[in-house]
Short mmCIF file of C-alpha atoms and ligand atoms in Angstrom, two decimals:
data_model
loop_
_atom_site.label_atom_id
_atom_site.label_comp_id
_atom_site.label_asym_id
_atom_site.label_seq_id
_atom_site.Cartn_x
_atom_site.Cartn_y
_atom_site.Cartn_z
CA MET B 1 -2.17 8.77 27.90
CA LEU B 2 1.01 8.27 25.99
CA SER B 3 -0.12 10.32 23.11
CA PHE B 4 2.51 13.00 23.66
CA LEU B 5 5.09 10.33 22.51
CA MET B 6 3.24 9.70 19.28
CA PRO B 7 3.85 11.59 16.06
CA GLU B 8 1.10 13.91 14.93
CA ALA B 9 -2.00 12.10 13.64
CA ALA B 10 -3.33 13.30 10.37
CA SER B 11 -5.29 10.42 8.71
CA THR B 12 -8.35 8.41 9.30
CA GLN B 13 -6.31 5.35 10.02
CA ALA B 14 -4.31 6.97 12.72
CA SER B 15 -6.51 6.69 15.72
CA GLU B 16 -7.10 2.94 15.58
CA THR B 17 -3.51 2.31 14.83
CA ASP B 18 -2.59 4.33 17.96
CA ALA B 19 -5.21 2.60 20.05
CA ILE B 20 -3.85 -0.89 19.13
CA TYR B 21 -0.29 0.26 19.77
CA LEU B 22 -1.02 1.81 23.07
CA ALA B 23 -3.13 -1.18 24.12
CA LEU B 24 -0.16 -3.42 23.45
CA VAL B 25 2.24 -1.11 25.28
CA GLY B 26 -0.14 -0.94 28.20
CA PHE B 27 -0.54 -4.69 28.34
CA SER B 28 3.12 -5.29 28.07
CA LEU B 29 3.62 -2.67 30.87
CA VAL B 30 1.30 -4.53 33.19
CA ILE B 31 3.20 -7.83 32.69
CA VAL B 32 6.59 -6.23 32.94
CA LEU B 33 5.58 -4.44 36.18
CA LEU B 34 4.13 -7.68 37.62
CA VAL B 35 7.24 -9.77 36.87
CA ALA B 36 9.74 -7.18 37.73
CA GLY B 37 7.80 -6.24 40.94
CA LEU B 38 7.77 -9.86 42.01
CA ILE B 39 11.45 -10.27 41.36
CA ILE B 40 12.28 -7.27 43.51
CA VAL B 41 9.80 -8.32 46.32
CA PHE B 42 11.16 -11.88 46.38
CA SER B 43 14.81 -10.83 46.24
CA ILE B 44 14.35 -8.62 49.25
CA ARG B 45 12.15 -10.92 51.16
CA TYR B 46 14.22 -14.08 50.62
CA ARG B 47 17.69 -12.54 50.57
CA ARG B 48 20.34 -14.68 52.33
CA SER B 49 20.55 -12.79 55.57
CA VAL B 50 16.79 -13.15 56.23
CA ARG B 51 15.35 -15.99 58.18
CA ALA B 52 12.37 -16.81 55.89
CA GLU B 53 10.50 -19.91 55.45
CA ARG B 54 12.37 -21.86 52.72
CA GLY B 55 10.92 -25.34 52.97
CA PRO B 56 8.58 -26.87 50.35
CA LEU B 57 5.81 -24.43 49.45
CA PRO B 58 2.34 -25.01 50.81
CA VAL B 59 -0.04 -25.55 47.96
CA ILE B 60 -1.64 -22.14 47.63
CA VAL B 61 -2.36 -22.30 43.94
CA SER B 62 -5.38 -24.30 42.95
CA ARG B 63 -5.81 -25.93 39.65
CA GLU B 64 -8.79 -23.72 38.83
CA LEU B 65 -6.67 -20.55 39.35
CA GLU B 66 -3.94 -21.96 37.18
CA ILE B 67 -6.40 -22.78 34.33
CA GLY B 68 -8.03 -19.44 34.92
CA TRP B 69 -5.02 -17.31 34.24
CA THR B 70 -3.77 -19.53 31.40
CA VAL B 71 -7.14 -19.10 29.68
CA MET B 72 -7.23 -15.33 30.40
CA THR B 73 -3.89 -14.57 28.98
CA LEU B 74 -4.63 -16.75 25.97
CA PHE B 75 -7.83 -14.85 25.53
CA ILE B 76 -6.05 -11.47 25.69
CA ALA B 77 -3.44 -12.55 23.17
CA VAL B 78 -6.07 -13.86 20.77
CA PHE B 79 -8.09 -10.70 21.25
CA ILE B 80 -5.16 -8.51 20.41
CA PHE B 81 -4.32 -10.67 17.32
CA TRP B 82 -7.93 -10.45 16.17
CA TRP B 83 -8.15 -6.70 16.78
CA ALA B 84 -4.85 -5.86 15.00
CA ALA B 85 -5.37 -8.27 12.12
CA SER B 86 -8.93 -7.21 11.42
CA ALA B 87 -7.98 -3.51 11.55
CA ARG B 88 -5.20 -4.23 9.10
CA LEU B 89 -7.30 -6.35 6.79
CA SER B 90 -10.26 -3.99 6.72
CA ALA B 91 -7.81 -1.09 6.04
CA LEU B 92 -6.37 -2.86 2.95
CA PRO B 93 -8.83 -2.30 0.16
CA PRO B 94 -9.12 1.47 -0.84
CA PRO B 95 -12.62 2.75 -0.68
CA PRO B 96 -14.45 3.44 -3.91
CA GLY B 97 -13.64 6.68 -5.69
CA ALA B 98 -10.16 6.88 -4.23
CA LEU B 99 -7.83 9.27 -6.08
CA GLU B 100 -5.17 7.22 -7.80
CA ILE B 101 -1.60 8.37 -7.60
CA HIS B 102 1.42 6.60 -9.03
CA VAL B 103 4.67 6.44 -7.07
CA VAL B 104 7.96 5.36 -8.51
CA ALA B 105 10.83 5.04 -6.01
CA ARG B 106 14.46 5.08 -7.03
CA GLN B 107 17.80 5.64 -5.41
CA TRP B 108 17.18 8.10 -3.93
CA MET B 109 14.07 9.93 -4.55
CA TRP B 110 10.28 9.61 -4.73
CA LYS B 111 8.55 10.36 -7.96
CA THR B 112 4.87 10.75 -7.82
CA GLN B 113 2.38 11.28 -10.67
CA HIS B 114 -1.15 12.53 -10.48
CA SER B 115 -3.90 11.06 -12.72
CA ASN B 116 -3.74 14.08 -14.99
CA GLY B 117 -0.09 13.56 -15.56
CA ALA B 118 1.22 16.22 -13.12
CA ARG B 119 4.47 14.93 -11.63
CA GLU B 120 6.26 15.82 -8.53
CA ILE B 121 9.65 14.87 -7.00
CA ASN B 122 9.88 14.18 -3.23
CA GLU B 123 6.53 15.88 -2.86
CA LEU B 124 2.94 14.84 -3.03
CA HIS B 125 0.00 17.26 -2.92
CA VAL B 126 -3.28 15.59 -1.99
CA PRO B 127 -6.72 16.91 -1.07
CA ILE B 128 -8.10 16.59 2.48
CA ASP B 129 -10.95 14.23 3.45
CA ARG B 130 -10.59 12.22 0.18
CA PRO B 131 -9.22 8.71 -0.01
CA VAL B 132 -5.90 8.53 -1.96
CA ARG B 133 -4.74 5.21 -3.36
CA LEU B 134 -1.03 4.82 -4.10
CA VAL B 135 0.11 2.37 -6.78
CA MET B 136 3.80 2.04 -6.29
CA THR B 137 6.83 0.41 -7.76
CA SER B 138 10.61 0.76 -7.54
CA GLN B 139 13.19 1.15 -10.32
CA ASP B 140 16.03 -0.36 -8.32
CA ALA B 141 16.18 -1.43 -4.64
CA ILE B 142 13.45 -2.11 -2.13
CA HIS B 143 12.18 1.08 -0.58
CA SER B 144 9.49 1.69 1.93
CA PHE B 145 6.84 4.44 1.65
CA PHE B 146 6.45 5.73 5.25
CA VAL B 147 4.33 8.60 6.39
CA PRO B 148 4.36 8.61 10.14
CA ALA B 149 1.52 11.15 10.52
CA PHE B 150 -0.78 8.83 8.46
CA ARG B 151 0.38 5.69 10.15
CA ILE B 152 1.07 4.07 6.75
CA LYS B 153 4.25 2.25 5.76
CA GLN B 154 4.33 0.05 2.60
CA ASP B 155 7.35 -1.61 0.95
CA VAL B 156 7.96 -0.46 -2.66
CA LEU B 157 9.51 -3.30 -4.64
CA PRO B 158 11.27 -3.49 -7.92
CA GLY B 159 9.48 -5.62 -10.49
CA ARG B 160 6.06 -5.46 -8.98
CA TYR B 161 3.28 -3.22 -7.68
CA THR B 162 2.32 -2.58 -4.21
CA GLU B 163 -0.53 -0.53 -3.06
CA THR B 164 -1.57 1.32 -0.06
CA TRP B 165 -4.08 4.19 0.70
CA PHE B 166 -4.82 6.87 3.18
CA GLN B 167 -7.28 9.62 3.84
CA ALA B 168 -5.72 12.76 5.30
CA ASP B 169 -7.93 14.61 7.83
CA LYS B 170 -5.57 17.42 8.67
CA LEU B 171 -4.30 20.38 6.59
CA GLY B 172 -0.55 20.81 6.45
CA SER B 173 2.72 19.33 5.45
CA PHE B 174 3.87 15.93 6.64
CA HIS B 175 7.06 13.99 6.54
CA LEU B 176 7.46 11.30 3.89
CA LEU B 177 10.33 8.86 4.68
CA CYS B 178 11.90 5.82 3.15
CA ALA B 179 11.82 3.14 5.81
CA GLU B 180 13.89 0.44 4.15
CA TYR B 181 17.67 0.72 3.87
CA CYS B 182 18.24 1.21 0.20
CA GLY B 183 21.84 2.40 -0.11
CA THR B 184 24.17 5.27 0.73
CA GLU B 185 21.63 8.02 0.70
CA HIS B 186 18.78 6.15 2.20
CA SER B 187 18.48 8.62 5.03
CA ARG B 188 18.15 11.51 2.64
CA MET B 189 15.47 9.87 0.67
CA ILE B 190 12.85 12.12 2.21
CA GLY B 191 10.05 14.27 1.13
CA ARG B 192 6.84 15.69 2.16
CA ILE B 193 3.03 15.20 1.69
CA VAL B 194 1.15 18.46 1.44
CA VAL B 195 -2.56 18.20 2.39
CA LEU B 196 -4.69 20.91 0.76
CA ARG B 197 -8.28 21.97 0.80
CA PRO B 198 -10.10 20.46 -2.13
CA GLU B 199 -10.49 23.79 -3.90
CA ASP B 200 -6.73 24.51 -3.41
CA TYR B 201 -5.79 21.03 -4.62
CA GLY B 202 -7.92 21.67 -7.78
CA ARG B 203 -6.19 24.98 -8.30
CA TRP B 204 -2.69 23.56 -7.59
CA LEU B 205 -3.33 20.69 -10.03
CA SER B 206 -4.59 22.97 -12.67
CA VAL B 207 -1.43 25.16 -12.72
CA GLN B 208 0.90 22.14 -12.96
CA PRO B 209 2.54 21.68 -16.27
CA GLN B 210 0.06 19.47 -18.20
CA SER B 211 1.00 16.28 -19.59
CA ASP B 212 -1.26 13.49 -20.78
CA ASP B 213 -3.22 11.47 -18.24
CA PHE B 214 -2.03 7.89 -17.60
CA ALA B 215 -4.37 6.16 -19.91
CA ARG B 216 -3.86 8.58 -22.77
CA GLU B 217 -0.10 8.40 -22.40
CA GLY B 218 -0.44 4.68 -22.26
CA GLU B 219 -2.53 4.78 -25.52
CA ALA B 220 0.21 6.74 -27.22
CA LEU B 221 2.88 4.33 -25.98
CA PHE B 222 0.71 1.39 -27.18
CA VAL B 223 1.07 2.67 -30.70
CA ALA B 224 4.62 4.13 -30.41
CA THR B 225 6.11 0.93 -28.98
CA GLY B 226 4.47 -1.30 -31.55
CA CYS B 227 2.01 -3.07 -29.25
CA ALA B 228 -0.83 -1.93 -31.50
CA GLY B 229 0.75 -3.83 -34.43
CA CYS B 230 -0.40 -7.10 -32.88
CA HIS B 231 -2.88 -6.27 -30.13
CA ALA B 232 -5.09 -3.65 -31.79
CA LEU B 233 -8.48 -4.72 -32.68
CA SER B 234 -7.84 -4.21 -36.38
CA SER B 235 -4.58 -6.23 -36.35
CA LYS B 236 -4.18 -9.26 -38.60
CA VAL B 237 -1.70 -10.83 -36.25
CA HIS B 238 -3.06 -13.57 -34.13
CA ALA B 239 -2.42 -12.01 -30.70
CA PRO B 240 -4.72 -11.72 -27.57
CA LYS B 241 -6.98 -8.63 -27.82
CA LEU B 242 -7.02 -6.42 -24.82
CA THR B 243 -10.52 -5.19 -24.84
CA ASN B 244 -12.30 -6.27 -21.62
CA LEU B 245 -9.16 -8.06 -20.53
CA TYR B 246 -8.35 -6.21 -17.34
CA GLY B 247 -9.99 -7.72 -14.24
CA HIS B 248 -11.14 -10.83 -16.19
CA VAL B 249 -9.93 -14.40 -15.94
CA VAL B 250 -7.56 -15.54 -18.61
CA GLN B 251 -7.14 -19.18 -19.57
CA LEU B 252 -3.53 -20.12 -20.18
CA SER B 253 -2.22 -22.76 -22.51
CA ASP B 254 -0.79 -24.87 -19.66
CA GLY B 255 -4.22 -25.15 -18.15
CA ARG B 256 -3.82 -22.59 -15.41
CA SER B 257 -5.95 -19.50 -15.25
CA VAL B 258 -5.10 -16.18 -13.92
CA THR B 259 -6.85 -12.89 -13.34
CA ALA B 260 -5.57 -10.03 -15.52
CA ASN B 261 -4.50 -7.48 -13.06
CA ASP B 262 -1.52 -4.99 -12.90
CA ALA B 263 1.00 -7.69 -12.03
CA TYR B 264 -0.15 -9.99 -14.77
CA ILE B 265 0.07 -7.18 -17.34
CA ARG B 266 3.38 -6.23 -16.18
CA ASP B 267 4.66 -9.88 -16.30
CA SER B 268 3.19 -10.27 -19.78
CA ILE B 269 5.14 -7.25 -21.04
CA LEU B 270 8.48 -8.21 -19.38
CA GLN B 271 8.27 -11.97 -19.58
CA PRO B 272 5.78 -12.71 -22.32
CA ASN B 273 6.69 -16.39 -22.70
CA ARG B 274 5.86 -17.18 -19.14
CA ASP B 275 2.09 -17.17 -19.29
CA ILE B 276 0.89 -17.93 -22.77
CA VAL B 277 -2.76 -17.38 -23.31
CA ALA B 278 -4.50 -20.58 -24.45
CA GLY B 279 -4.81 -20.71 -28.27
CA TYR B 280 -1.87 -18.34 -28.97
CA GLU B 281 1.83 -18.85 -29.97
CA PRO B 282 4.65 -17.55 -27.88
CA ILE B 283 5.71 -14.99 -30.48
CA MET B 284 5.95 -11.84 -28.41
CA GLN B 285 9.30 -10.25 -27.59
CA SER B 286 10.07 -9.06 -24.01
CA PHE B 287 10.00 -5.33 -23.38
CA ALA B 288 12.26 -5.56 -20.44
CA GLY B 289 14.87 -2.75 -20.67
CA ILE B 290 12.76 -1.08 -23.39
CA LEU B 291 9.93 0.28 -21.32
CA SER B 292 10.43 2.03 -17.95
CA ASP B 293 8.35 1.32 -14.96
CA GLY B 294 6.44 4.51 -15.43
CA GLU B 295 5.64 3.57 -19.07
CA ILE B 296 4.42 0.16 -17.97
CA GLN B 297 2.13 1.83 -15.42
CA SER B 298 0.74 4.00 -18.15
CA LEU B 299 0.22 1.10 -20.44
CA THR B 300 -1.52 -0.77 -17.74
CA ALA B 301 -3.85 2.29 -17.12
CA TYR B 302 -4.61 2.29 -20.85
CA ILE B 303 -5.47 -1.46 -20.90
CA ARG B 304 -7.50 -0.90 -17.77
CA SER B 305 -9.41 1.82 -19.46
CA LEU B 306 -10.37 -0.79 -22.25
CA SER B 307 -12.36 -2.80 -19.77
CA VAL B 308 -15.98 -2.52 -18.97
CA THR B 309 -15.84 -3.82 -15.51
CA PRO B 310 -13.22 -2.58 -13.20
CA GLY B 311 -10.85 -5.20 -11.90
CA GLU B 312 -9.97 -6.47 -8.40
CA ASN B 313 -11.89 -3.80 -6.52
CA ALA B 314 -15.23 -4.84 -8.12
CA ALA B 315 -17.15 -2.86 -5.43
CA ALA B 316 -15.94 0.34 -6.96
CA PRO B 317 -17.42 0.93 -10.38
CA GLY B 318 -15.42 3.47 -12.24
CA GLN B 319 -12.84 3.77 -9.54
CA ARG B 320 -10.12 2.94 -11.96
CA SER B 321 -11.71 4.86 -14.67
CA PRO B 322 -9.58 7.69 -16.11
CA ALA B 323 -12.87 9.59 -16.27
CA MET B 324 -12.32 10.51 -12.63
CA VAL B 325 -9.33 12.51 -13.51
CA PRO B 326 -9.93 16.12 -12.86
CA GLY B 327 -10.29 17.84 -16.28
CA GLY B 328 -9.77 14.62 -18.29
CA ALA B 329 -12.40 12.52 -19.71
CA ILE B 330 -10.84 10.30 -22.28
CA GLU B 331 -12.22 8.64 -25.26
CA ARG B 332 -12.41 4.91 -25.17
CA PRO B 333 -12.53 2.67 -28.16
CA ASN B 334 -15.51 0.71 -26.63
CA SER B 335 -17.15 3.27 -24.67
CA ALA B 336 -19.76 1.40 -22.70
CA ALA B 337 -17.61 1.78 -19.61
CA PRO B 338 -19.32 2.90 -16.49
CA GLN B 339 -18.23 6.38 -15.46
CA GLY B 340 -17.18 7.10 -11.97
CA GLY B 341 -19.04 9.63 -9.98
CA GLN B 342 -16.10 11.96 -9.99
CA PRO B 343 -15.86 15.32 -11.77
CU1 CUA L 1 14.72 4.28 -0.31
CU2 CUA L 1 15.61 3.74 1.82
#
């Protein structure tokens, strides 16, 4: 109906998002027309020069009718809330086997990194018909990753990770915009998402300058930054070991317990004295200002690769496993980890 007003739809999420949007517009339109129509009718019918009946109104509205329309509009409002909220909630967790891509936003560009280490600036190449999960963070201001054709928009925040995912179902090139005012050149913080056939994506990926995949890069950093000095299995220092940490519950010295996820690992690196693991001394220094966001992402990927069970998305064995990386199986120190079904 109003689809000519909508941006091109190129993802699996798009049709339902559009349906909800158009239903809301349609519903509002009906009410606006009803109210505006009555205003016009009454202002003509009861204008000053007309001799119309102006006494007390006869009772034409029964209590049943009044209750009826109140309940009906309430029902419609609750239905729309339920519809939109359930569509949003069910769209939140990425499906198993989603391709993981890291996004770092900064003033004023988008930096994306594929799981084999290939990097892009203001561009992102993805395969068609495959879920793509974005793990995003910002180096400075708040940005917002907005792809109108995919109907996704997710804030990208400094100091923490946000995630979103999409599955493109149309080949081509689509606008990537920043949808949060982030400074002078906010309006020029634009890029494009290029959707390729799987074989073309594989070819594209294989000719990108190779660098290490996330986890392997993280492993190198783990040694180079000195983390291994305390956290390696062989270390004599009394520090929490990281094997099978990711996705598991950690007891803290103040009695709380937390699940070791991306945010927890990030906090532990940047503010190590905030959450002290039960049984350990607060001896670690902060790595704020020493490690970049990209490096923390890589370290997190490495720590994740040390866990047998995947973290938050437990329904997706191997989903976070670096083994899904095209062309990159990595060696793990404790290699009982389940392997994802990906090549
Ligand atoms: Cu980044 Cu606006």
